[in-house]
Short mmCIF file of C-alpha atoms in Angstrom, two decimals:
data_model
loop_
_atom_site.label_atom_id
_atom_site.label_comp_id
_atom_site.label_asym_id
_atom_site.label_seq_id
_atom_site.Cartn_x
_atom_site.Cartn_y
_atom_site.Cartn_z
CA UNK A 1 -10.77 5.13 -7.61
CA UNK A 2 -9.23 8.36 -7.41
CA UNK A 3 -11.91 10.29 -5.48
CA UNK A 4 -12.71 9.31 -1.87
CA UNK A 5 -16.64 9.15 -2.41
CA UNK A 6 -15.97 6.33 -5.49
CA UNK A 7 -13.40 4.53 -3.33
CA UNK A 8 -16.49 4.60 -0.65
CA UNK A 9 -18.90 3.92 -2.51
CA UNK A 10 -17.04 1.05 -4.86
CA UNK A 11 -15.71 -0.77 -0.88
CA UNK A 12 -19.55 -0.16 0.63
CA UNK A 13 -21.19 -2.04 -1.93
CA UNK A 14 -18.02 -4.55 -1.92
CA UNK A 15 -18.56 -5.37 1.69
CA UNK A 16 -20.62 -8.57 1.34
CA UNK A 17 -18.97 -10.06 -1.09
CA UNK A 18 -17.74 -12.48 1.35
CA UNK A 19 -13.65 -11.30 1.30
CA UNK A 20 -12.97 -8.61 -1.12
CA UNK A 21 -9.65 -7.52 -0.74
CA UNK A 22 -8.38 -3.56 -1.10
CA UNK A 23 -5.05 -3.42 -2.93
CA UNK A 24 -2.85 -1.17 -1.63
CA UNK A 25 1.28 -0.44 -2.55
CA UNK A 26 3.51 0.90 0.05
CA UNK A 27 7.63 0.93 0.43
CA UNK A 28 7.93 -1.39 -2.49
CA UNK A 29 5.43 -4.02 -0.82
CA UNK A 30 1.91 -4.86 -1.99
CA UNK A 31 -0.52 -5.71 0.79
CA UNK A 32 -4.20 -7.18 0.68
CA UNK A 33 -5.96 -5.36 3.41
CA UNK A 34 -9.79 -7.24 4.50
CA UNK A 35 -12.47 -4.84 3.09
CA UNK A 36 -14.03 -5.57 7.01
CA UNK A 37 -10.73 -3.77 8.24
CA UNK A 38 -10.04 -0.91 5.38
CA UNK A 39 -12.06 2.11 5.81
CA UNK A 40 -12.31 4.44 3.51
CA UNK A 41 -9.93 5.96 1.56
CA UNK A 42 -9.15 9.24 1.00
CA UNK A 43 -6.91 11.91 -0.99
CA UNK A 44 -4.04 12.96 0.89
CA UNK A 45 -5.08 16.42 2.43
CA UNK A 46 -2.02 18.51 4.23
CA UNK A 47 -0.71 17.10 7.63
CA UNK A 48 -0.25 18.75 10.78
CA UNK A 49 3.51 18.14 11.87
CA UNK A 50 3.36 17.01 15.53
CA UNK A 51 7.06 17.45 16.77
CA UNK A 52 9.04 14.86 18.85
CA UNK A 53 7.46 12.18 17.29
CA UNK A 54 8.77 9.30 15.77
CA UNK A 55 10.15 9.47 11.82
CA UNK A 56 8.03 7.13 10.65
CA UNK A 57 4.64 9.12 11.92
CA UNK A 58 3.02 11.50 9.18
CA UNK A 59 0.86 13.65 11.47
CA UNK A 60 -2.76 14.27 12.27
CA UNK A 61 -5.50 15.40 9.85
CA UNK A 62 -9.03 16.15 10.56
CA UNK A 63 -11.76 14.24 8.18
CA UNK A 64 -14.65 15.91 8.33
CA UNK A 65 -13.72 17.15 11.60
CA UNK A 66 -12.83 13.89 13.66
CA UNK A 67 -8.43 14.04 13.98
CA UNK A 68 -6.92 11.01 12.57
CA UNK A 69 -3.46 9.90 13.56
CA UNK A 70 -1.24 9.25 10.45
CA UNK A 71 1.21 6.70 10.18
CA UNK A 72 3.11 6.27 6.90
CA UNK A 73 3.13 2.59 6.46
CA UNK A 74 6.74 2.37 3.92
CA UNK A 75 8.48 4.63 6.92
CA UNK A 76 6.91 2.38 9.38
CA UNK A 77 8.65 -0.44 7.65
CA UNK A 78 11.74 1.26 7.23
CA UNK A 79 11.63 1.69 4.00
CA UNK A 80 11.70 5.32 2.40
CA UNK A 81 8.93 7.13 3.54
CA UNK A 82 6.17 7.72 1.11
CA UNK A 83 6.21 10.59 -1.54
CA UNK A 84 3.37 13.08 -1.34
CA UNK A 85 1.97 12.63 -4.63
CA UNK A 86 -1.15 12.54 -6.42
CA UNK A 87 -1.42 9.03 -5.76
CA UNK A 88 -1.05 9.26 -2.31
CA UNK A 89 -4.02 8.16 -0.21
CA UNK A 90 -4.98 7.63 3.47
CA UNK A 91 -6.30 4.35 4.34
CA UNK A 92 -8.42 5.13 7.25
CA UNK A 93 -8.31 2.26 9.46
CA UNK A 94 -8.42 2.69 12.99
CA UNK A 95 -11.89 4.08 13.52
CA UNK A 96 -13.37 0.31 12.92
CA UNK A 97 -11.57 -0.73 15.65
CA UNK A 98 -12.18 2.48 18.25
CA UNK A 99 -8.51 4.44 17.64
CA UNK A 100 -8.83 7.15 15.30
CA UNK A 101 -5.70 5.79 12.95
CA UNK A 102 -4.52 6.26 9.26
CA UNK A 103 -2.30 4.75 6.92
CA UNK A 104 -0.50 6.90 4.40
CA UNK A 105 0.55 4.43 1.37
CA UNK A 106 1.81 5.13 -2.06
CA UNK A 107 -0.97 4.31 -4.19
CA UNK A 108 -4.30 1.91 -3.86
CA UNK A 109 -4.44 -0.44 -6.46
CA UNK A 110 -8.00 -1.40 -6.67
CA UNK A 111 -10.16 -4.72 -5.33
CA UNK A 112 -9.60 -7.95 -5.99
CA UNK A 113 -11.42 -11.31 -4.67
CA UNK A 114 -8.86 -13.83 -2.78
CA UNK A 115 -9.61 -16.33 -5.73
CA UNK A 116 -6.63 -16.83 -8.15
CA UNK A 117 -4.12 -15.95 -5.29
CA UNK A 118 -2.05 -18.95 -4.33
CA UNK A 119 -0.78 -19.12 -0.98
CA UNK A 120 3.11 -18.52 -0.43
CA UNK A 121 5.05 -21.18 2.09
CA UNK A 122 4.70 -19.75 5.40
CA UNK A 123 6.86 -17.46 6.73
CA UNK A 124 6.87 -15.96 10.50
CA UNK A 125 8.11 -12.17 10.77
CA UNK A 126 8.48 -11.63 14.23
CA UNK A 127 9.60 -7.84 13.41
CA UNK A 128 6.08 -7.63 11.87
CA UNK A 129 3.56 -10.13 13.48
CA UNK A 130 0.84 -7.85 11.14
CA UNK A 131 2.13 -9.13 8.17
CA UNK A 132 0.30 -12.15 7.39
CA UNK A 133 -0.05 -14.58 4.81
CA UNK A 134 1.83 -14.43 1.47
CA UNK A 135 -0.26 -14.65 -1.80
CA UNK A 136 1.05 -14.85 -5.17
CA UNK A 137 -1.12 -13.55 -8.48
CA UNK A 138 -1.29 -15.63 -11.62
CA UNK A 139 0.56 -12.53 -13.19
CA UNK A 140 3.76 -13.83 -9.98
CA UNK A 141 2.94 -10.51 -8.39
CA UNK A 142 4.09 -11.18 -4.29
CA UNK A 143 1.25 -9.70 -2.04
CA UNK A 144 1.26 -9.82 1.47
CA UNK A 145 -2.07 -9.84 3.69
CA UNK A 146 -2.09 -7.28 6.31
CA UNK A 147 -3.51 -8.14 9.48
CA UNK A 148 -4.88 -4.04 10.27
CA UNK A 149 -6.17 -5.26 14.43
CA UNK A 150 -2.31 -6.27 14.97
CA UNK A 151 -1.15 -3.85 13.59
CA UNK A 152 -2.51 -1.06 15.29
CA UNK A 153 -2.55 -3.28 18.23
CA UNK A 154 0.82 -3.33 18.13
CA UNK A 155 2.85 -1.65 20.97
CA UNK A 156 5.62 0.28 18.64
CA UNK A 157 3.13 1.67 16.26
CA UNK A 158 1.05 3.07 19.36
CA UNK A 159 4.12 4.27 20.84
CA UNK A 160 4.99 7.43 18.33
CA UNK A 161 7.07 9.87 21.05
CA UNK A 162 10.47 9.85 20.73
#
């Protein structure tokens, strides 16, 4: 999935297959993002800078002329923000839920169906009340579900002035 019209094409006919899962890596983390709440996915294009903004927010970017707000998710966390590489990809997730919002992330690692993931103890992050349940792969791989309506719900990632 390294063009934006496969990624759209492989999540639109994905859709009803009752909890597909997007697989995305960002800061270290791996996260399991509802097909219902992903998007599409695109190539990272250039950023506009917007200044006197928080560190942790990328920019804006117009997609086919409608201006996204970018939000790089590792930086968000507080880990180090992501590289601009070729894998690099937007996760367009706001629109679904009326806010123009993207997430920049490291790389997307494909789709995967929730069966074969075993549920994790739970754990409550009250830092990150988005970050939901813990999975774990038959390969031990940690994934964490990410809940995208609290998170851009969420007053500190709507608040990006400094």
């Amino acid at each position: 999935m390294t063009e934006h019209s496969d990624a759209r094409e492989a999540m639109a006919g994905e859709r009803g297959a009752g909890g597909t899962l997007l697989c995305v890596e960002s800061g270290g983390e791996r996260w399991l993002v509802d097909l219902a709440d992903a998007g599409e996915v695109v190539p990272l294009p250039t950023l506009a800078t917007v200044p006197r903004t928080q560190a942790w927010y990328a920019g804006l970017v117009s997609i086919r002329g409608t201006l996204f707000s970018v939000v790089d998710l590792a930086a968000f966390h507080g880990a180090v923000p992501t590289a601009r590489s070729h894998e690099a990809r937007l996760l367009l997730v706001g629109a679904r839920h009326g806010i123009n919002s993207a997430l920049l992330v490291d790389r997307i690692l494909g789709l995967r169906a929730p069966e074969g993931l075993k549920s994790e103890p739970a754990s409550v992050d009250a830092e990150r009340p988005w970050a939901g349940e813990r999975l774990r792969d038959a390969g031990g791989t940690l994934w964490r579900r990410l809940d995208v309506r609290a998170l851009i719900g969420a007053p500190r990632f709507l608040d990006v002035a400094l």
